[in-house]
Tab-separated table of C-alpha atoms and ligand atoms in Angstrom:
chain	number	residue	atom	x	y	z
A	5	MET	CA	-14.605	-12.561	-19.185
A	6	SER	CA	-12.395	-13.380	-16.260
A	7	GLU	CA	-8.651	-13.310	-16.105
A	8	ILE	CA	-6.291	-15.834	-14.532
A	9	ILE	CA	-2.573	-15.407	-13.948
A	10	GLU	CA	-0.588	-18.517	-14.844
A	11	ILE	CA	2.849	-19.284	-13.476
A	12	HIS	CA	5.111	-22.214	-14.349
A	13	GLY	CA	7.324	-22.274	-11.259
A	14	GLY	CA	10.409	-24.015	-10.005
A	15	LYS	CA	13.029	-21.828	-11.661
A	16	PRO	CA	15.404	-19.526	-9.716
A	17	LEU	CA	14.786	-15.880	-10.623
A	18	SER	CA	17.638	-13.674	-11.755
A	19	GLY	CA	18.175	-10.335	-13.479
A	20	GLU	CA	17.104	-6.808	-12.658
A	21	VAL	CA	13.745	-5.167	-12.097
A	22	PHE	CA	12.618	-1.591	-11.335
A	23	VAL	CA	9.727	-0.996	-8.983
A	24	SER	CA	7.097	1.661	-9.720
A	25	GLY	CA	6.143	4.692	-7.647
A	26	ALA	CA	4.573	3.848	-4.283
A	27	LYS	CA	0.818	3.242	-4.434
A	28	ASN	CA	0.384	4.105	-0.756
A	29	ALA	CA	2.157	7.442	-1.238
A	30	ALA	CA	0.356	8.245	-4.501
A	31	LEU	CA	-3.143	7.881	-3.023
A	32	PRO	CA	-2.901	10.383	-0.114
A	33	ILE	CA	-0.852	12.814	-2.199
A	34	MET	CA	-3.462	12.768	-4.974
A	35	LEU	CA	-6.148	13.568	-2.381
A	36	ALA	CA	-3.960	16.286	-0.870
A	37	SER	CA	-3.902	18.030	-4.254
A	38	LEU	CA	-7.490	19.077	-3.419
A	39	LEU	CA	-6.021	21.499	-0.858
A	40	THR	CA	-4.918	23.947	-3.555
A	41	GLY	CA	-6.514	25.569	-6.591
A	42	GLU	CA	-3.193	25.611	-8.423
A	43	GLU	CA	-1.773	22.874	-10.640
A	44	VAL	CA	-0.014	19.937	-8.993
A	45	VAL	CA	2.298	17.781	-11.106
A	46	LEU	CA	3.096	14.300	-9.765
A	47	ARG	CA	5.816	12.176	-11.321
A	48	ASN	CA	6.611	8.458	-11.012
A	49	VAL	CA	2.892	7.687	-10.586
A	50	PRO	CA	2.222	3.926	-10.884
A	51	ASN	CA	-0.286	2.693	-13.474
A	52	LEU	CA	-2.692	0.940	-11.120
A	53	THR	CA	-6.423	0.461	-10.705
A	54	ASP	CA	-6.303	2.348	-7.388
A	55	VAL	CA	-4.715	5.365	-9.094
A	56	HIS	CA	-7.460	5.308	-11.772
A	57	LEU	CA	-10.122	5.099	-9.052
A	58	SER	CA	-8.502	8.083	-7.300
A	59	ILE	CA	-8.570	10.064	-10.555
A	60	HIS	CA	-12.288	9.311	-10.810
A	61	LEU	CA	-12.738	10.525	-7.224
A	62	LEU	CA	-10.811	13.765	-7.865
A	63	GLU	CA	-12.893	14.456	-10.982
A	64	HIS	CA	-16.006	13.987	-8.873
A	65	PHE	CA	-14.784	16.841	-6.636
A	66	GLY	CA	-14.072	19.153	-9.598
A	67	SER	CA	-10.448	18.396	-10.519
A	68	THR	CA	-9.210	18.296	-14.063
A	69	VAL	CA	-6.787	15.424	-14.269
A	70	GLU	CA	-4.418	14.466	-17.033
A	71	LEU	CA	-2.367	11.259	-16.899
A	72	SER	CA	0.382	10.872	-19.440
A	73	ARG	CA	2.728	7.916	-18.964
A	74	ASN	CA	3.689	8.218	-15.289
A	75	THR	CA	3.002	11.931	-14.872
A	76	LEU	CA	-0.222	13.198	-13.415
A	77	ARG	CA	-1.391	16.811	-13.656
A	78	ILE	CA	-4.184	17.760	-11.286
A	79	GLN	CA	-5.901	21.100	-10.864
A	80	THR	CA	-8.937	21.832	-8.747
A	81	PRO	CA	-9.930	25.506	-9.192
A	82	ARG	CA	-12.904	24.933	-6.888
A	83	LEU	CA	-14.571	22.062	-5.075
A	84	VAL	CA	-17.834	21.175	-6.833
A	85	ALA	CA	-18.970	18.417	-4.443
A	86	THR	CA	-18.703	17.650	-0.745
A	87	GLU	CA	-19.911	14.077	-0.780
A	88	ALA	CA	-18.188	10.721	-1.317
A	89	SER	CA	-20.757	7.931	-1.642
A	90	TYR	CA	-20.413	4.377	-0.322
A	91	SER	CA	-19.765	3.060	-3.825
A	92	LEU	CA	-16.775	5.417	-4.166
A	93	VAL	CA	-15.381	4.619	-0.712
A	94	LYS	CA	-16.043	0.878	-1.054
A	95	ALA	CA	-14.124	0.734	-4.340
A	96	LEU	CA	-11.179	2.527	-2.741
A	97	ARG	CA	-10.895	2.659	1.060
A	98	ALA	CA	-8.340	5.480	0.916
A	99	SER	CA	-11.162	7.700	-0.453
A	100	PHE	CA	-12.235	8.103	3.169
A	101	TRP	CA	-9.160	10.284	3.701
A	102	VAL	CA	-10.804	12.948	1.529
A	103	LEU	CA	-12.671	14.082	4.656
A	104	GLY	CA	-9.669	16.126	5.876
A	105	PRO	CA	-8.974	18.074	2.644
A	106	LEU	CA	-12.700	18.724	2.033
A	107	LEU	CA	-13.195	20.082	5.545
A	108	ALA	CA	-10.044	22.189	5.470
A	109	ARG	CA	-10.746	23.754	2.080
A	110	GLY	CA	-14.548	23.704	1.839
A	111	GLY	CA	-15.752	23.540	5.465
A	112	ALA	CA	-18.051	20.555	4.881
A	113	ALA	CA	-17.947	16.905	3.891
A	114	ARG	CA	-20.207	13.849	3.796
A	115	VAL	CA	-18.217	10.672	3.363
A	116	ALA	CA	-19.516	7.108	3.648
A	117	LEU	CA	-17.921	4.911	6.305
A	118	PRO	CA	-15.628	2.385	4.650
A	119	GLY	CA	-16.754	-0.583	6.795
A	120	GLY	CA	-14.701	-3.712	7.417
A	121	ASP	CA	-12.993	-5.842	4.796
A	122	VAL	CA	-11.163	-9.085	4.315
A	123	ILE	CA	-8.142	-8.017	6.406
A	124	GLY	CA	-10.054	-6.695	9.436
A	125	ALA	CA	-12.712	-4.400	10.920
A	126	ARG	CA	-10.759	-1.225	10.071
A	127	PRO	CA	-12.499	1.359	12.279
A	128	VAL	CA	-11.972	5.116	11.721
A	129	ASP	CA	-12.421	6.402	15.285
A	130	ILE	CA	-8.897	7.888	15.415
A	131	HIS	CA	-9.605	9.951	12.274
A	132	LEU	CA	-12.924	11.242	13.599
A	133	GLU	CA	-11.687	12.074	17.112
A	134	ALA	CA	-8.778	14.034	15.651
A	135	LEU	CA	-10.949	16.046	13.272
A	136	ALA	CA	-13.394	16.735	16.119
A	137	GLN	CA	-10.467	18.079	18.171
A	138	MET	CA	-9.742	20.392	15.249
A	139	GLY	CA	-13.236	21.824	15.668
A	140	ALA	CA	-15.195	19.765	13.134
A	141	ASP	CA	-18.769	19.026	14.065
A	142	ILE	CA	-19.129	15.315	13.289
A	143	ASN	CA	-22.258	13.180	13.092
A	144	VAL	CA	-22.318	9.586	11.951
A	145	LYS	CA	-25.717	8.433	10.706
A	146	HIS	CA	-26.878	5.775	8.258
A	147	GLY	CA	-23.287	4.773	7.525
A	148	VAL	CA	-22.237	8.285	6.522
A	149	VAL	CA	-19.887	10.690	8.296
A	150	MET	CA	-21.357	14.196	8.137
A	151	ALA	CA	-18.743	16.757	9.096
A	152	SER	CA	-18.786	20.524	9.038
A	153	ALA	CA	-16.591	23.391	10.127
A	154	PRO	CA	-18.309	26.489	8.731
A	155	GLN	CA	-15.846	28.847	10.460
A	156	GLY	CA	-12.918	26.640	9.401
A	157	LEU	CA	-10.942	24.056	11.339
A	158	ARG	CA	-8.714	25.160	14.204
A	159	PRO	CA	-5.224	23.941	15.112
A	160	ALA	CA	-5.041	21.383	17.911
A	161	GLU	CA	-2.762	19.119	19.967
A	162	ILE	CA	-3.759	15.562	19.142
A	163	ASP	CA	-2.657	12.284	20.767
A	164	PHE	CA	-3.218	9.120	18.729
A	165	ARG	CA	-3.886	5.925	20.710
A	166	PHE	CA	-2.302	3.959	17.810
A	167	PRO	CA	-0.024	5.215	15.008
A	168	SER	CA	-2.634	4.837	12.244
A	169	VAL	CA	-1.215	5.607	8.809
A	170	GLY	CA	-4.553	6.807	7.422
A	171	ALA	CA	-5.369	9.006	10.435
A	172	THR	CA	-1.891	10.568	10.238
A	173	HIS	CA	-2.475	11.335	6.531
A	174	GLN	CA	-5.914	12.711	7.314
A	175	VAL	CA	-4.723	15.108	10.031
A	176	LEU	CA	-1.609	16.172	8.101
A	177	MET	CA	-3.805	17.176	5.159
A	178	ALA	CA	-6.366	18.974	7.316
A	179	ALA	CA	-3.697	20.764	9.381
A	180	ALA	CA	-1.685	21.895	6.342
A	181	ARG	CA	-4.532	24.215	5.366
A	182	THR	CA	-5.573	25.218	8.864
A	183	PRO	CA	-3.648	28.339	9.900
A	184	GLY	CA	-1.712	27.818	13.149
A	185	ARG	CA	0.246	25.064	14.922
A	186	THR	CA	-1.152	21.525	15.035
A	187	VAL	CA	0.728	18.809	16.889
A	188	ILE	CA	0.218	15.062	16.290
A	189	ARG	CA	1.640	12.804	19.020
A	190	GLY	CA	1.850	9.055	18.394
A	191	ALA	CA	1.869	9.638	14.622
A	192	ALA	CA	2.636	6.900	12.096
A	193	ARG	CA	6.262	6.960	10.923
A	194	GLU	CA	5.911	5.115	7.602
A	195	PRO	CA	7.868	6.398	4.569
A	196	GLU	CA	4.521	7.217	2.903
A	197	VAL	CA	3.740	9.635	5.773
A	198	ILE	CA	7.088	11.348	5.178
A	199	ALA	CA	6.277	11.485	1.444
A	200	LEU	CA	2.915	13.146	2.117
A	201	ALA	CA	4.536	15.631	4.523
A	202	GLU	CA	7.167	16.485	1.898
A	203	PHE	CA	4.417	17.059	-0.638
A	204	LEU	CA	2.541	19.336	1.781
A	205	VAL	CA	5.757	21.302	2.350
A	206	ALA	CA	6.182	21.553	-1.438
A	207	ILE	CA	2.732	23.185	-1.674
A	208	GLY	CA	3.506	25.668	1.115
A	209	ALA	CA	2.883	24.129	4.564
A	210	GLU	CA	5.599	24.051	7.229
A	211	ILE	CA	6.078	20.623	8.824
A	212	GLU	CA	8.619	19.339	11.346
A	213	GLY	CA	9.104	15.801	12.602
A	214	ALA	CA	7.605	13.675	9.797
A	215	GLY	CA	9.047	10.183	10.259
A	216	GLN	CA	9.041	10.649	14.048
A	217	SER	CA	6.240	10.106	16.529
A	218	THR	CA	5.569	13.804	17.058
A	219	ILE	CA	4.796	15.905	14.005
A	220	VAL	CA	4.259	19.668	14.141
A	221	VAL	CA	2.363	21.316	11.303
A	222	HIS	CA	2.251	25.074	10.779
A	223	GLY	CA	-0.777	25.328	8.524
A	224	LYS	CA	-1.384	28.106	6.011
A	225	GLU	CA	-4.439	30.024	4.853
A	226	SER	CA	-3.726	29.047	1.248
A	227	LEU	CA	-1.446	26.586	-0.516
A	228	HIS	CA	0.064	26.576	-3.997
A	229	GLY	CA	0.990	24.219	-6.840
A	230	CYS	CA	4.162	22.120	-7.130
A	231	ASP	CA	6.043	19.543	-9.146
A	232	PHE	CA	6.676	16.420	-7.049
A	233	HIS	CA	8.372	13.036	-7.589
A	234	LEU	CA	6.913	10.008	-5.771
A	235	ILE	CA	9.093	7.562	-3.830
A	236	GLY	CA	9.498	3.990	-5.098
A	237	ASP	CA	7.186	1.297	-3.766
A	238	ARG	CA	8.842	-0.526	-0.838
A	239	ILE	CA	6.123	-3.190	-0.677
A	240	GLU	CA	6.422	-3.950	-4.380
A	241	ALA	CA	10.196	-4.158	-3.832
A	242	ALA	CA	9.721	-6.598	-0.928
A	243	THR	CA	7.481	-8.703	-3.164
A	244	TYR	CA	10.194	-9.146	-5.808
A	245	ILE	CA	12.862	-9.653	-3.145
A	246	LEU	CA	10.851	-12.490	-1.582
A	247	ALA	CA	10.071	-14.000	-4.992
A	248	VAL	CA	13.815	-14.155	-5.661
A	249	ILE	CA	14.504	-15.612	-2.193
A	250	ALA	CA	11.732	-18.239	-2.465
A	251	THR	CA	13.213	-19.471	-5.775
A	252	ARG	CA	16.805	-19.321	-4.387
A	253	GLY	CA	17.760	-16.762	-7.021
A	254	THR	CA	20.012	-13.735	-7.241
A	255	ALA	CA	18.790	-10.402	-8.619
A	256	ARG	CA	18.881	-6.640	-8.399
A	257	ILE	CA	15.701	-4.827	-7.344
A	258	ARG	CA	15.867	-1.090	-8.031
A	259	GLY	CA	13.837	2.106	-7.906
A	260	PHE	CA	13.370	2.418	-4.126
A	261	ASP	CA	15.244	3.394	-0.949
A	262	PRO	CA	16.313	0.284	1.074
A	263	VAL	CA	15.909	2.269	4.325
A	264	HIS	CA	12.158	2.143	3.621
A	265	LEU	CA	12.190	-1.624	4.212
A	266	GLY	CA	12.718	-1.087	7.979
A	267	ALA	CA	13.012	-4.315	10.001
A	268	PHE	CA	12.394	-6.474	6.922
A	269	LEU	CA	16.042	-6.048	5.924
A	270	ASP	CA	17.209	-7.489	9.278
A	271	LEU	CA	14.748	-10.362	8.919
A	272	ILE	CA	16.073	-11.459	5.557
A	273	SER	CA	19.619	-11.286	6.822
A	274	GLN	CA	18.555	-13.511	9.798
A	275	MET	CA	17.174	-15.895	7.160
A	276	GLY	CA	20.666	-16.193	5.702
A	277	VAL	CA	20.081	-14.072	2.593
A	278	LYS	CA	23.127	-12.092	1.527
A	279	VAL	CA	22.251	-8.670	0.170
A	280	ARG	CA	24.089	-5.532	-0.831
A	281	ASN	CA	22.296	-2.252	-0.149
A	282	GLU	CA	22.601	0.342	-2.881
A	283	ALA	CA	21.464	3.934	-3.172
A	284	ASP	CA	18.426	2.986	-5.276
A	285	GLY	CA	17.703	-0.596	-4.273
A	286	ILE	CA	19.285	-3.854	-3.220
A	287	THR	CA	21.099	-6.757	-4.836
A	288	ILE	CA	20.417	-10.268	-3.576
A	289	ILE	CA	23.822	-11.885	-3.855
A	290	ASP	CA	23.053	-15.310	-2.391
A	291	SER	CA	19.863	-16.998	-1.203
A	292	SER	CA	20.972	-20.606	-1.543
A	293	SER	CA	21.116	-21.499	2.152
A	294	LEU	CA	18.135	-20.279	4.180
A	295	HIS	CA	17.017	-20.537	7.825
A	296	PRO	CA	13.488	-20.313	9.253
A	297	VAL	CA	12.487	-17.075	10.950
A	298	ASP	CA	10.217	-15.664	13.677
A	299	ALA	CA	8.564	-12.383	12.759
A	300	SER	CA	5.857	-10.124	14.115
A	301	THR	CA	4.255	-7.207	12.274
A	302	GLY	CA	4.028	-3.693	13.679
A	303	PRO	CA	4.033	-0.032	12.721
A	304	PHE	CA	7.138	1.257	10.891
A	305	PRO	CA	10.037	0.704	11.370
A	306	ASP	CA	8.860	-2.727	12.576
A	307	PHE	CA	8.145	-5.482	10.086
A	308	ALA	CA	5.336	-4.224	7.791
A	309	THR	CA	1.957	-5.966	7.785
A	310	ASP	CA	1.888	-5.500	3.998
A	311	ILE	CA	4.877	-7.870	3.742
A	312	GLN	CA	3.497	-10.510	6.142
A	313	ALA	CA	1.750	-12.694	3.533
A	314	LEU	CA	4.743	-12.352	1.202
A	315	LEU	CA	7.200	-13.521	3.852
A	316	MET	CA	4.912	-16.398	4.757
A	317	ALA	CA	4.883	-17.613	1.149
A	318	ALA	CA	8.689	-17.685	1.141
A	319	THR	CA	8.960	-19.477	4.514
A	320	THR	CA	6.723	-22.326	3.292
A	321	VAL	CA	9.743	-23.626	1.339
A	322	ILE	CA	12.421	-22.971	3.969
A	323	ASP	CA	13.412	-26.073	5.932
A	324	GLY	CA	12.478	-25.830	9.650
A	325	LYS	CA	9.790	-24.050	11.658
A	326	SER	CA	8.998	-20.371	11.155
A	327	SER	CA	6.382	-18.320	12.968
A	328	ILE	CA	4.732	-15.123	11.777
A	329	SER	CA	2.495	-13.068	14.007
A	330	GLU	CA	0.076	-10.456	12.590
A	331	GLN	CA	-0.348	-7.623	15.110
A	332	VAL	CA	-1.789	-4.843	12.902
A	333	PHE	CA	-4.851	-6.314	11.137
A	334	GLU	CA	-6.759	-9.072	12.924
A	335	GLY	CA	-7.966	-10.850	9.767
A	336	ARG	CA	-4.972	-10.799	7.459
A	337	PHE	CA	-4.494	-14.541	6.922
A	338	SER	CA	-6.646	-15.204	3.828
A	339	HIS	CA	-3.568	-16.499	2.008
A	340	VAL	CA	-3.077	-19.368	4.481
A	341	SER	CA	-5.788	-21.670	3.113
A	342	GLU	CA	-4.683	-21.034	-0.471
A	343	LEU	CA	-1.009	-21.701	0.331
A	344	ALA	CA	-2.141	-24.941	2.008
A	345	ARG	CA	-3.757	-25.973	-1.302
A	346	MET	CA	-0.274	-25.784	-2.804
A	347	GLY	CA	1.131	-28.115	-0.146
A	348	ALA	CA	2.258	-25.570	2.467
A	349	GLN	CA	2.138	-26.728	6.091
A	350	ILE	CA	0.722	-23.877	8.155
A	351	SER	CA	-1.328	-23.864	11.343
A	352	VAL	CA	-2.845	-20.716	12.768
A	353	GLU	CA	-3.228	-20.062	16.492
A	354	GLY	CA	-4.899	-16.726	17.183
A	355	ARG	CA	-2.809	-14.085	15.473
A	356	THR	CA	0.189	-16.354	14.854
A	357	ALA	CA	0.871	-18.677	11.937
A	358	HIS	CA	3.281	-21.579	12.455
A	359	ILE	CA	4.922	-22.701	9.250
A	360	THR	CA	6.820	-25.945	8.735
A	361	GLY	CA	8.889	-25.680	5.595
A	362	VAL	CA	8.399	-28.300	2.876
A	363	PRO	CA	10.979	-29.167	0.180
A	364	LYS	CA	8.616	-28.131	-2.651
A	365	LEU	CA	5.152	-26.677	-3.142
A	366	SER	CA	3.058	-27.988	-6.005
A	367	GLY	CA	1.246	-25.695	-8.421
A	368	ALA	CA	-2.524	-25.471	-7.983
A	369	PHE	CA	-5.564	-23.388	-8.865
A	370	VAL	CA	-5.806	-20.720	-6.126
A	371	GLU	CA	-7.687	-17.502	-5.501
A	372	ALA	CA	-6.304	-14.080	-4.550
A	373	ARG	CA	-8.544	-12.665	-1.789
A	374	ASP	CA	-6.712	-9.356	-1.293
A	375	ILE	CA	-3.785	-7.543	-2.826
A	376	ARG	CA	-0.953	-8.955	-0.691
A	377	ALA	CA	-2.561	-12.414	-0.429
A	378	GLY	CA	-2.518	-12.436	-4.254
A	379	ALA	CA	1.138	-11.414	-4.324
A	380	ALA	CA	1.955	-14.161	-1.805
A	381	LEU	CA	0.373	-16.704	-4.159
A	382	CYS	CA	2.562	-15.391	-7.000
A	383	ILE	CA	5.651	-15.942	-4.853
A	384	ALA	CA	4.472	-19.448	-3.950
A	385	GLY	CA	3.679	-20.175	-7.608
A	386	LEU	CA	7.152	-19.083	-8.687
A	387	ALA	CA	8.710	-21.463	-6.137
A	388	ALA	CA	6.298	-24.355	-6.821
A	389	GLU	CA	6.661	-27.235	-9.219
A	390	GLY	CA	4.232	-27.159	-12.129
A	391	LEU	CA	1.457	-24.768	-13.044
A	392	THR	CA	-0.162	-22.325	-10.604
A	393	GLN	CA	-3.285	-20.516	-11.735
A	394	ILE	CA	-4.302	-17.452	-9.717
A	395	ALA	CA	-7.922	-16.416	-9.988
A	396	GLU	CA	-9.244	-12.932	-9.089
A	397	PRO	CA	-6.024	-11.159	-10.141
A	398	GLN	CA	-7.850	-7.794	-10.104
A	399	HIS	CA	-6.630	-7.533	-6.488
A	400	LEU	CA	-3.054	-7.656	-7.790
A	401	ARG	CA	-3.802	-4.977	-10.390
A	402	ARG	CA	-4.527	-2.584	-7.499
A	403	GLY	CA	-0.928	-2.614	-6.360
A	404	TYR	CA	1.383	-4.141	-8.968
A	405	ALA	CA	2.002	-2.237	-12.202
A	406	ASP	CA	3.179	-4.408	-15.123
A	407	LEU	CA	3.402	-7.469	-12.879
A	408	GLU	CA	3.877	-10.079	-15.607
A	409	GLN	CA	6.443	-7.990	-17.526
A	410	LYS	CA	8.467	-7.369	-14.356
A	411	LEU	CA	8.434	-11.048	-13.376
A	412	ARG	CA	9.505	-11.971	-16.910
A	413	ALA	CA	12.410	-9.519	-16.561
A	414	LEU	CA	13.517	-11.814	-13.724
A	415	GLY	CA	13.191	-14.868	-15.954
A	416	ALA	CA	9.830	-16.069	-14.626
A	417	ARG	CA	7.502	-18.053	-16.827
A	418	VAL	CA	4.277	-16.153	-16.323
A	419	GLY	CA	1.316	-15.273	-18.460
A	420	LYS	CA	-2.376	-14.564	-18.242
A	421	LYS	CA	-5.366	-16.376	-19.510
A	422	VAL	CA	-8.699	-14.749	-20.273
A	423	THR	CA	-11.006	-17.650	-19.658
A	424	ASP	CA	-14.228	-17.047	-21.589
A	425	ALA	CA	-12.685	-15.839	-24.833
A	426	GLU	CA	-10.115	-18.632	-25.056
A	427	ASP	CA	-7.733	-15.761	-25.445
A	428	PHE	CA	-4.681	-17.423	-24.012
A	429	MET	CA	-1.619	-15.243	-23.664
A	430	PHE	CA	1.536	-16.863	-22.451
A	431	SER	CA	5.119	-15.936	-22.882
A	432	GLY	CA	8.513	-16.482	-21.377
A	433	CYS	CA	8.304	-20.312	-21.500
B	528	LIG	C1	-2.600	1.831	5.367
B	528	LIG	O1	-3.924	1.452	5.699
B	528	LIG	C2	-2.272	1.143	4.051
B	528	LIG	N1	-3.221	1.578	3.018
B	528	LIG	C3	-2.336	-0.366	4.214
B	528	LIG	O2	-1.900	-0.953	3.004
B	528	LIG	C4	-1.378	-0.792	5.340
B	528	LIG	O3	-1.527	-2.180	5.562
B	528	LIG	C5	-1.679	-0.021	6.624
B	528	LIG	O4	-1.662	1.412	6.370
B	528	LIG	C6	-0.709	-0.304	7.756
B	528	LIG	O5	0.591	-0.036	7.335
B	528	LIG	C7	-2.903	2.626	2.241
B	528	LIG	O6	-1.919	3.320	2.442
B	528	LIG	C8	-3.855	2.934	1.128
B	528	LIG	P1	-3.975	2.050	9.628
B	528	LIG	P2	-4.678	2.233	6.880
B	528	LIG	O7	-4.963	3.152	9.832
B	528	LIG	O8	-4.260	3.631	6.877
B	528	LIG	C9	-6.488	0.376	13.357
B	528	LIG	C10	-1.885	-2.481	1.228
B	528	LIG	O9	-1.684	-3.725	1.293
B	528	LIG	N2	-7.215	1.663	13.316
B	528	LIG	O10	-2.552	2.290	9.938
B	528	LIG	O11	-6.123	1.900	6.746
B	528	LIG	C11	-6.827	-0.493	12.137
B	528	LIG	O12	-8.038	-1.186	12.296
B	528	LIG	C12	-2.788	-1.777	2.232
B	528	LIG	O13	-1.367	-1.730	0.370
B	528	LIG	C13	-8.146	1.938	14.286
B	528	LIG	O14	-8.383	1.142	15.207
B	528	LIG	O15	-4.085	1.470	8.140
B	528	LIG	C14	-5.623	-1.383	12.054
B	528	LIG	O16	-5.773	-2.437	12.951
B	528	LIG	C15	-3.752	-2.656	2.917
B	528	LIG	N3	-8.829	3.132	14.232
B	528	LIG	C16	-4.500	-0.472	12.505
B	528	LIG	O17	-5.112	0.606	13.221
B	528	LIG	C17	-8.590	4.043	13.245
B	528	LIG	O18	-9.248	5.107	13.254
B	528	LIG	C18	-3.659	0.103	11.371
B	528	LIG	O19	-4.489	0.803	10.456
B	528	LIG	C19	-7.648	3.739	12.265
B	528	LIG	C20	-6.963	2.550	12.313
């Protein structure tokens, strides 16, 4: 049986929606729970495929995990495995980050290399060089990273050549349980890095500078349990914001800190969108008169690569010429050909897409190739005339909890169709 998301577009969105806890904060924090034998309680955990895959991974390493509504209880009295196979890492790339906690707590790890994917080559050299500087003996053979530190890791001063989010997570986790002072220069500054650092402080590490380029970690011999609330998902928030903008609606998006949107907030104001920032979200007051925009992705606080496809979907229906340059992942344009099938006018030159706005897109059968490409097609479908059918929505399930319900809360006409069983569910029409 395969599922298809169906959207009848062309209607301005309005109303109020709450975003879930941040997927990209939940994943590293769940892995970081392996650093302690005591119970970790995480609240505001989103109900997503990637969270379920992470639970499976934790259980593989000996954790008992209990998920009740949005609260997760994790306890790992001892590590019972040191290996993460390719099938585990392939299903969830963030599994690769388990290398740091396994090495710091257990002194050994064998983790399959994640390989490239639809958005780019995604090497892990920065992770491996940093762990080697912390004294890990690392060998890569047959697609597997074999790492050991039988005497334990040692603190180090590490310079990143690029502010990789994953490598920053990896080193923060490893350093938190490595006694002594580790310094990361050129660290990623994303809100999810700050969230992980706050979690590590909650379990007993001392950390200064999270959110800045230099982070200093005073690691401890042992760490303890905690009760921790996850931040709201800024990328999910940006998705609903752009859906509202693309349909020329007005709405309130809540459950997140607007500061976490970084340069995206300036971009939408350049586009002519009037917003009011609030303590727990933003209200889009007016999106009736929009201008094209030039944007380029970069590490936080620059415009986030995870919002690039979403912004592009909205610009396809804004009169004039926009340009969007992707500077983080070399292959993150899989949405372009699908948007073109809906009538979008986009040409790609190297890493830059040139978009000429059209008055209306027309609904079509399209395919989600990755999580944000899928979300971009939802935005386009909401703005388009007629019916849009999005195949392969499992990519969306990785990052968007209760997607259809939340879109319906904004007045969207969206449903899902399970093709083989003629089990057609549609509501909100
Ligand atoms: C995280 O991926 C996010 N994933 C991504 O979100 C996000 O797009 C990305 O950060 C950038 O913000 C999760 O949090 C689970 P990086 P990550 O290491 O950590 C290069 C989504 O849509 N690089 O910051 O893998 C790399 O190839 C996902 O939710 C190296 O060259 O991203 C890329 O070009 C998709 N060597 C750039 O750095 C390394 O060792 C940024 O990658 C590591 C990275």
